[in-house]
PDB file of C-alpha atoms in Angstrom:
ATOM      1  CA  MET P   1     -42.956  -5.161  56.255  1.00  0.00           C
ATOM      2  CA  GLU P   2     -45.335  -8.066  56.282  1.00  0.00           C
ATOM      3  CA  ASN P   3     -47.330  -9.072  53.105  1.00  0.00           C
ATOM      4  CA  ILE P   4     -51.015  -9.220  54.414  1.00  0.00           C
ATOM      5  CA  ASN P   5     -51.122 -11.420  51.290  1.00  0.00           C
ATOM      6  CA  SER P   6     -48.678 -14.124  52.498  1.00  0.00           C
ATOM      7  CA  HIS P   7     -50.671 -17.489  52.395  1.00  0.00           C
ATOM      8  CA  PRO P   8     -49.760 -21.431  51.444  1.00  0.00           C
ATOM      9  CA  TYR P   9     -53.096 -20.958  49.175  1.00  0.00           C
ATOM     10  CA  TYR P  10     -53.067 -21.471  45.695  1.00  0.00           C
ATOM     11  CA  PRO P  11     -52.814 -19.981  43.444  1.00  0.00           C
ATOM     12  CA  LEU P  12     -50.284 -17.971  44.810  1.00  0.00           C
ATOM     13  CA  ASP P  13     -51.462 -14.746  43.795  1.00  0.00           C
ATOM     14  CA  ALA P  14     -55.353 -15.175  45.424  1.00  0.00           C
ATOM     15  CA  GLN P  15     -56.198 -12.142  47.099  1.00  0.00           C
ATOM     16  CA  ILE P  16     -56.912 -14.012  50.751  1.00  0.00           C
ATOM     17  CA  ASN P  17     -55.504 -10.795  53.249  1.00  0.00           C
ATOM     18  CA  ASN P  18     -55.131 -11.462  57.180  1.00  0.00           C
ATOM     19  CA  TYR P  19     -54.196 -14.741  57.049  1.00  0.00           C
ATOM     20  CA  ALA P  20     -54.146 -16.599  60.231  1.00  0.00           C
ATOM     21  CA  PRO P  21     -51.993 -19.946  60.683  1.00  0.00           C
ATOM     22  CA  ASN P  22     -53.997 -22.709  61.984  1.00  0.00           C
ATOM     23  CA  ASP P  23     -52.809 -23.197  65.897  1.00  0.00           C
ATOM     24  CA  ALA P  24     -55.262 -26.843  65.717  1.00  0.00           C
ATOM     25  CA  SER P  25     -53.054 -30.093  64.081  1.00  0.00           C
ATOM     26  CA  VAL P  26     -54.508 -31.548  61.452  1.00  0.00           C
ATOM     27  CA  LEU P  27     -55.290 -34.697  63.889  1.00  0.00           C
ATOM     28  CA  SER P  28     -56.691 -32.981  66.370  1.00  0.00           C
ATOM     29  CA  LEU P  29     -59.182 -31.674  64.219  1.00  0.00           C
ATOM     30  CA  ILE P  30     -60.268 -34.634  61.972  1.00  0.00           C
ATOM     31  CA  THR P  31     -60.655 -36.333  65.712  1.00  0.00           C
ATOM     32  CA  THR P  32     -62.332 -33.778  66.780  1.00  0.00           C
ATOM     33  CA  ALA P  33     -64.963 -34.056  63.922  1.00  0.00           C
ATOM     34  CA  SER P  34     -65.246 -37.811  63.696  1.00  0.00           C
ATOM     35  CA  VAL P  35     -66.088 -37.816  67.468  1.00  0.00           C
ATOM     36  CA  GLY P  36     -69.280 -35.409  66.942  1.00  0.00           C
ATOM     37  CA  VAL P  37     -70.246 -37.369  63.509  1.00  0.00           C
ATOM     38  CA  THR P  38     -69.977 -40.702  65.957  1.00  0.00           C
ATOM     39  CA  ALA P  39     -71.865 -38.887  67.965  1.00  0.00           C
ATOM     40  CA  LEU P  40     -74.572 -37.400  65.889  1.00  0.00           C
ATOM     41  CA  LEU P  41     -74.797 -41.132  64.063  1.00  0.00           C
ATOM     42  CA  GLY P  42     -75.094 -42.959  67.479  1.00  0.00           C
ATOM     43  CA  ALA P  43     -77.967 -40.293  68.481  1.00  0.00           C
ATOM     44  CA  THR P  44     -79.454 -40.364  65.631  1.00  0.00           C
ATOM     45  CA  PHE P  45     -79.703 -44.405  64.931  1.00  0.00           C
ATOM     46  CA  LEU P  46     -80.871 -44.719  69.307  1.00  0.00           C
ATOM     47  CA  LEU P  47     -83.844 -41.922  68.652  1.00  0.00           C
ATOM     48  CA  SER P  48     -84.763 -43.595  65.749  1.00  0.00           C
ATOM     49  CA  THR P  49     -84.715 -46.954  67.023  1.00  0.00           C
ATOM     50  CA  TRP P  50     -86.658 -45.694  69.562  1.00  0.00           C
ATOM     51  CA  VAL P  51     -89.062 -44.186  67.553  1.00  0.00           C
ATOM     52  CA  GLN P  52     -89.520 -47.314  65.121  1.00  0.00           C
ATOM     53  CA  PRO P  53     -88.488 -50.325  66.330  1.00  0.00           C
ATOM     54  CA  SER P  54     -89.027 -52.088  63.347  1.00  0.00           C
ATOM     55  CA  LEU P  55     -87.115 -50.255  60.354  1.00  0.00           C
ATOM     56  CA  SER P  56     -85.441 -52.248  58.854  1.00  0.00           C
ATOM     57  CA  ILE P  57     -81.474 -51.779  58.166  1.00  0.00           C
ATOM     58  CA  ALA P  58     -81.760 -50.379  54.954  1.00  0.00           C
ATOM     59  CA  ASN P  59     -84.007 -47.606  56.113  1.00  0.00           C
ATOM     60  CA  GLN P  60     -81.357 -46.887  59.322  1.00  0.00           C
ATOM     61  CA  ILE P  61     -78.678 -45.985  57.031  1.00  0.00           C
ATOM     62  CA  ALA P  62     -80.818 -44.272  55.148  1.00  0.00           C
ATOM     63  CA  ILE P  63     -81.504 -42.126  57.798  1.00  0.00           C
ATOM     64  CA  LEU P  64     -78.250 -41.797  58.884  1.00  0.00           C
ATOM     65  CA  TRP P  65     -76.893 -40.329  55.993  1.00  0.00           C
ATOM     66  CA  PHE P  66     -79.868 -37.916  55.658  1.00  0.00           C
ATOM     67  CA  VAL P  67     -79.580 -37.096  58.843  1.00  0.00           C
ATOM     68  CA  LEU P  68     -75.533 -36.341  58.482  1.00  0.00           C
ATOM     69  CA  SER P  69     -76.026 -34.466  55.025  1.00  0.00           C
ATOM     70  CA  GLY P  70     -78.754 -32.307  56.793  1.00  0.00           C
ATOM     71  CA  THR P  71     -76.353 -31.202  59.715  1.00  0.00           C
ATOM     72  CA  LEU P  72     -72.966 -30.350  56.790  1.00  0.00           C
ATOM     73  CA  HIS P  73     -75.361 -28.579  55.155  1.00  0.00           C
ATOM     74  CA  CYS P  74     -77.245 -26.730  57.400  1.00  0.00           C
ATOM     75  CA  PHE P  75     -73.903 -26.383  60.392  1.00  0.00           C
ATOM     76  CA  PHE P  76     -71.625 -26.626  58.414  1.00  0.00           C
ATOM     77  CA  GLU P  77     -71.890 -25.139  55.527  1.00  0.00           C
ATOM     78  CA  GLY P  78     -73.779 -22.545  57.088  1.00  0.00           C
ATOM     79  CA  TYR P  79     -71.037 -21.218  58.946  1.00  0.00           C
ATOM     80  CA  PHE P  80     -69.780 -20.711  55.759  1.00  0.00           C
ATOM     81  CA  MET P  81     -72.132 -18.900  54.297  1.00  0.00           C
ATOM     82  CA  ILE P  82     -71.668 -16.106  57.545  1.00  0.00           C
ATOM     83  CA  ASN P  83     -68.336 -16.551  57.940  1.00  0.00           C
ATOM     84  CA  HIS P  84     -66.595 -16.429  54.457  1.00  0.00           C
ATOM     85  CA  ASP P  85     -65.640 -12.665  54.329  1.00  0.00           C
ATOM     86  CA  HIS P  86     -63.890 -13.491  57.286  1.00  0.00           C
ATOM     87  CA  MET P  87     -62.388 -17.170  57.524  1.00  0.00           C
ATOM     88  CA  VAL P  88     -59.250 -16.647  56.877  1.00  0.00           C
ATOM     89  CA  SER P  89     -58.452 -15.736  60.142  1.00  0.00           C
ATOM     90  CA  ALA P  90     -60.538 -17.693  62.676  1.00  0.00           C
ATOM     91  CA  HIS P  91     -59.253 -19.748  65.203  1.00  0.00           C
ATOM     92  CA  ASP P  92     -62.972 -21.606  65.980  1.00  0.00           C
ATOM     93  CA  PHE P  93     -63.122 -24.932  65.352  1.00  0.00           C
ATOM     94  CA  PHE P  94     -65.035 -24.319  61.893  1.00  0.00           C
ATOM     95  CA  GLY P  95     -63.278 -21.960  61.012  1.00  0.00           C
ATOM     96  CA  GLN P  96     -59.967 -23.700  61.191  1.00  0.00           C
ATOM     97  CA  LEU P  97     -61.907 -27.013  59.449  1.00  0.00           C
ATOM     98  CA  TRP P  98     -62.523 -25.032  56.562  1.00  0.00           C
ATOM     99  CA  LYS P  99     -59.765 -23.417  56.463  1.00  0.00           C
ATOM    100  CA  GLU P 100     -58.016 -26.952  56.107  1.00  0.00           C
ATOM    101  CA  TYR P 101     -60.215 -27.690  53.611  1.00  0.00           C
ATOM    102  CA  ALA P 102     -59.089 -24.668  51.108  1.00  0.00           C
ATOM    103  CA  LEU P 103     -56.551 -25.901  51.246  1.00  0.00           C
ATOM    104  CA  SER P 104     -57.167 -27.952  48.428  1.00  0.00           C
ATOM    105  CA  ASP P 105     -60.195 -25.200  47.344  1.00  0.00           C
ATOM    106  CA  SER P 106     -58.899 -21.623  48.032  1.00  0.00           C
ATOM    107  CA  ARG P 107     -62.071 -20.677  46.582  1.00  0.00           C
ATOM    108  CA  TYR P 108     -63.292 -20.628  49.945  1.00  0.00           C
ATOM    109  CA  LEU P 109     -61.537 -18.448  51.081  1.00  0.00           C
ATOM    110  CA  THR P 110     -61.851 -16.002  48.208  1.00  0.00           C
ATOM    111  CA  SER P 111     -65.950 -15.523  48.909  1.00  0.00           C
ATOM    112  CA  ASP P 112     -66.209 -16.625  45.112  1.00  0.00           C
ATOM    113  CA  THR P 113     -69.200 -15.867  43.874  1.00  0.00           C
ATOM    114  CA  LEU P 114     -69.956 -19.595  42.250  1.00  0.00           C
ATOM    115  CA  VAL P 115     -69.350 -21.160  45.557  1.00  0.00           C
ATOM    116  CA  LEU P 116     -70.900 -18.685  47.911  1.00  0.00           C
ATOM    117  CA  CYS P 117     -74.337 -18.741  45.876  1.00  0.00           C
ATOM    118  CA  MET P 118     -73.964 -22.406  45.485  1.00  0.00           C
ATOM    119  CA  GLU P 119     -73.583 -22.687  49.448  1.00  0.00           C
ATOM    120  CA  THR P 120     -75.897 -20.688  50.444  1.00  0.00           C
ATOM    121  CA  ILE P 121     -78.161 -22.605  48.326  1.00  0.00           C
ATOM    122  CA  THR P 122     -77.244 -25.709  49.649  1.00  0.00           C
ATOM    123  CA  VAL P 123     -77.676 -24.589  53.541  1.00  0.00           C
ATOM    124  CA  LEU P 124     -81.623 -23.045  53.278  1.00  0.00           C
ATOM    125  CA  ILE P 125     -83.068 -25.660  50.944  1.00  0.00           C
ATOM    126  CA  TRP P 126     -81.109 -28.456  50.982  1.00  0.00           C
ATOM    127  CA  GLY P 127     -79.948 -29.125  54.153  1.00  0.00           C
ATOM    128  CA  PRO P 128     -83.747 -28.642  55.584  1.00  0.00           C
ATOM    129  CA  LEU P 129     -84.715 -31.036  52.841  1.00  0.00           C
ATOM    130  CA  CYS P 130     -82.215 -33.289  54.141  1.00  0.00           C
ATOM    131  CA  PHE P 131     -83.861 -33.815  56.995  1.00  0.00           C
ATOM    132  CA  GLY P 132     -87.631 -34.048  56.021  1.00  0.00           C
ATOM    133  CA  VAL P 133     -86.538 -37.216  54.033  1.00  0.00           C
ATOM    134  CA  ALA P 134     -85.169 -38.599  57.030  1.00  0.00           C
ATOM    135  CA  TYR P 135     -88.519 -37.340  58.721  1.00  0.00           C
ATOM    136  CA  SER P 136     -89.923 -39.069  55.757  1.00  0.00           C
ATOM    137  CA  ILE P 137     -88.209 -42.295  56.115  1.00  0.00           C
ATOM    138  CA  LEU P 138     -88.438 -42.514  59.680  1.00  0.00           C
ATOM    139  CA  TYR P 139     -92.494 -42.057  59.434  1.00  0.00           C
ATOM    140  CA  ARG P 140     -93.209 -43.988  56.572  1.00  0.00           C
ATOM    141  CA  HIS P 141     -94.480 -40.710  54.684  1.00  0.00           C
ATOM    142  CA  PRO P 142     -95.503 -41.200  50.819  1.00  0.00           C
ATOM    143  CA  LEU P 143     -93.470 -38.410  49.972  1.00  0.00           C
ATOM    144  CA  ARG P 144     -90.556 -40.190  50.818  1.00  0.00           C
ATOM    145  CA  HIS P 145     -89.588 -40.478  47.134  1.00  0.00           C
ATOM    146  CA  PRO P 146     -89.975 -37.747  45.826  1.00  0.00           C
ATOM    147  CA  LEU P 147     -88.720 -35.651  48.130  1.00  0.00           C
ATOM    148  CA  GLN P 148     -85.604 -37.954  47.716  1.00  0.00           C
ATOM    149  CA  ILE P 149     -85.083 -37.820  44.247  1.00  0.00           C
ATOM    150  CA  ILE P 150     -85.084 -34.075  44.385  1.00  0.00           C
ATOM    151  CA  VAL P 151     -82.581 -34.053  47.394  1.00  0.00           C
ATOM    152  CA  CYS P 152     -80.397 -36.183  45.325  1.00  0.00           C
ATOM    153  CA  MET P 153     -80.430 -33.941  42.203  1.00  0.00           C
ATOM    154  CA  ALA P 154     -79.825 -31.276  43.638  1.00  0.00           C
ATOM    155  CA  HIS P 155     -76.216 -33.333  45.453  1.00  0.00           C
ATOM    156  CA  LEU P 156     -75.409 -34.692  41.509  1.00  0.00           C
ATOM    157  CA  TYR P 157     -76.289 -31.743  40.037  1.00  0.00           C
ATOM    158  CA  GLY P 158     -74.085 -29.014  42.831  1.00  0.00           C
ATOM    159  CA  ASP P 159     -71.119 -31.620  42.623  1.00  0.00           C
ATOM    160  CA  THR P 160     -70.991 -31.856  39.306  1.00  0.00           C
ATOM    161  CA  LEU P 161     -70.955 -28.005  38.980  1.00  0.00           C
ATOM    162  CA  TYR P 162     -68.312 -27.556  41.458  1.00  0.00           C
ATOM    163  CA  PHE P 163     -66.419 -30.139  39.942  1.00  0.00           C
ATOM    164  CA  ALA P 164     -66.312 -28.330  36.735  1.00  0.00           C
ATOM    165  CA  THR P 165     -65.961 -24.817  36.998  1.00  0.00           C
ATOM    166  CA  SER P 166     -62.646 -25.695  39.244  1.00  0.00           C
ATOM    167  CA  LEU P 167     -61.465 -28.583  36.909  1.00  0.00           C
ATOM    168  CA  TYR P 168     -62.399 -25.973  33.602  1.00  0.00           C
ATOM    169  CA  ASP P 169     -60.272 -23.947  35.911  1.00  0.00           C
ATOM    170  CA  ASP P 170     -57.201 -25.639  36.238  1.00  0.00           C
ATOM    171  CA  TYR P 171     -57.166 -27.287  32.352  1.00  0.00           C
ATOM    172  CA  VAL P 172     -57.923 -24.145  30.700  1.00  0.00           C
ATOM    173  CA  HIS P 173     -56.962 -20.950  32.178  1.00  0.00           C
ATOM    174  CA  GLN P 174     -54.127 -22.950  33.640  1.00  0.00           C
ATOM    175  CA  ARG P 175     -55.565 -21.544  37.393  1.00  0.00           C
ATOM    176  CA  SER P 176     -55.150 -24.291  40.219  1.00  0.00           C
ATOM    177  CA  TYR P 177     -56.976 -23.779  43.434  1.00  0.00           C
ATOM    178  CA  CYS P 178     -56.112 -26.868  44.766  1.00  0.00           C
ATOM    179  CA  ARG P 179     -52.101 -27.262  46.359  1.00  0.00           C
ATOM    180  CA  PRO P 180     -49.837 -29.338  44.501  1.00  0.00           C
ATOM    181  CA  GLU P 181     -49.639 -32.232  46.717  1.00  0.00           C
ATOM    182  CA  PRO P 182     -51.672 -35.015  45.807  1.00  0.00           C
ATOM    183  CA  TYR P 183     -53.143 -35.526  49.306  1.00  0.00           C
ATOM    184  CA  TYR P 184     -55.047 -32.635  49.045  1.00  0.00           C
ATOM    185  CA  PHE P 185     -56.678 -32.874  45.961  1.00  0.00           C
ATOM    186  CA  TRP P 186     -57.736 -36.501  46.097  1.00  0.00           C
ATOM    187  CA  VAL P 187     -58.210 -36.870  49.862  1.00  0.00           C
ATOM    188  CA  TYR P 188     -60.138 -33.406  50.168  1.00  0.00           C
ATOM    189  CA  TYR P 189     -60.900 -32.092  46.964  1.00  0.00           C
ATOM    190  CA  PHE P 190     -62.054 -35.469  44.894  1.00  0.00           C
ATOM    191  CA  PHE P 191     -62.730 -38.055  47.638  1.00  0.00           C
ATOM    192  CA  MET P 192     -64.698 -35.727  50.769  1.00  0.00           C
ATOM    193  CA  ASN P 193     -67.172 -34.934  47.911  1.00  0.00           C
ATOM    194  CA  PHE P 194     -67.469 -37.480  45.699  1.00  0.00           C
ATOM    195  CA  ILE P 195     -69.380 -39.319  48.876  1.00  0.00           C
ATOM    196  CA  TRP P 196     -71.749 -37.095  47.713  1.00  0.00           C
ATOM    197  CA  ILE P 197     -72.059 -38.219  43.882  1.00  0.00           C
ATOM    198  CA  VAL P 198     -71.895 -42.252  44.980  1.00  0.00           C
ATOM    199  CA  VAL P 199     -74.400 -42.354  47.875  1.00  0.00           C
ATOM    200  CA  PRO P 200     -77.210 -39.937  46.296  1.00  0.00           C
ATOM    201  CA  ALA P 201     -76.556 -41.667  42.570  1.00  0.00           C
ATOM    202  CA  TYR P 202     -77.816 -44.881  44.292  1.00  0.00           C
ATOM    203  CA  TYR P 203     -80.221 -43.373  45.824  1.00  0.00           C
ATOM    204  CA  LEU P 204     -81.755 -41.427  43.272  1.00  0.00           C
ATOM    205  CA  HIS P 205     -82.001 -45.049  41.439  1.00  0.00           C
ATOM    206  CA  GLN P 206     -83.688 -46.609  44.276  1.00  0.00           C
ATOM    207  CA  SER P 207     -86.565 -44.089  44.200  1.00  0.00           C
ATOM    208  CA  MET P 208     -86.778 -43.779  41.031  1.00  0.00           C
ATOM    209  CA  LYS P 209     -87.032 -47.867  40.370  1.00  0.00           C
ATOM    210  CA  ILE P 210     -89.521 -47.976  43.775  1.00  0.00           C
ATOM    211  CA  ILE P 211     -91.910 -45.046  41.875  1.00  0.00           C
ATOM    212  CA  SER P 212     -91.609 -46.779  38.212  1.00  0.00           C
ATOM    213  CA  LYS P 213     -92.594 -50.316  40.447  1.00  0.00           C
ATOM    214  CA  ALA P 214     -95.849 -48.447  41.709  1.00  0.00           C
ATOM    215  CA  MET P 215     -97.214 -46.552  38.702  1.00  0.00           C
ATOM    216  CA  SER P 216     -96.847 -50.031  36.831  1.00  0.00           C
ATOM    217  CA  GLN P 217     -99.078 -51.403  39.546  1.00  0.00           C
ATOM    218  CA  PHE P 218    -101.032 -48.635  39.249  1.00  0.00           C
ATOM    219  CA  ASP P 219    -101.736 -48.447  35.781  1.00  0.00           C
ATOM    220  CA  ALA P 220    -102.305 -52.613  36.011  1.00  0.00           C
ATOM    221  CA  VAL P 221    -104.974 -52.022  38.042  1.00  0.00           C
ATOM    222  CA  SER P 222    -106.488 -49.308  36.184  1.00  0.00           C
ATOM    223  CA  LEU P 223    -106.589 -51.047  33.143  1.00  0.00           C
ATOM    224  CA  SER P 224    -108.020 -53.932  34.970  1.00  0.00           C
ATOM    225  CA  ARG P 225    -110.992 -51.975  36.253  1.00  0.00           C
ATOM    226  CA  LYS P 226    -111.682 -50.990  32.813  1.00  0.00           C
ATOM    227  CA  ALA P 227    -111.857 -53.953  31.201  1.00  0.00           C
ATOM    228  CA  GLN P 228    -114.470 -55.276  33.756  1.00  0.00           C
TER     229      GLN P 228
END
């Protein structure tokens, strides 16, 4: 009789029943995802250039980043939020991508409370706010930097919590959610998430610097008026 708990994920005793292996190769999944991301960024670049031809390169890059983040949050992570309890047997494109990624963190296939709640907040709040930041950059809205600070802090906090909880279980409870092959840890788990620490940290610093400069100028003008 087949063991319904047979799967390639760690820990080996994780309750992942009715697992169905992917029928698409890793290369085909990565290629399809790359083509999709390229199309998204290309369309975003063309649209933003058409709407605001005078946008600086730095602002163009920022729009591309926040649109990419918002799309991944709302659609890819939104798929997880909706399908988390039966994703393990899925054969659609997003389902197979999640099963491949879960080789580095099996919590995504066990409806882990922390991961599910964190991703739900990301889908419902941070994803739409990423689009809001992109919109505010495109139209030079004064809320751009306050919103950018909120979104970047959310990314930094969420990623830190994500890393901390799994690493704590690994080193303190000796319960690893990642397969032992270095590729899964360093490429899937670490690199693909660390991006959302490095880039938000940059944009957080940018916004704080600009707001600080603006407040200094405002204070200087206020003092000058009072002195008159």
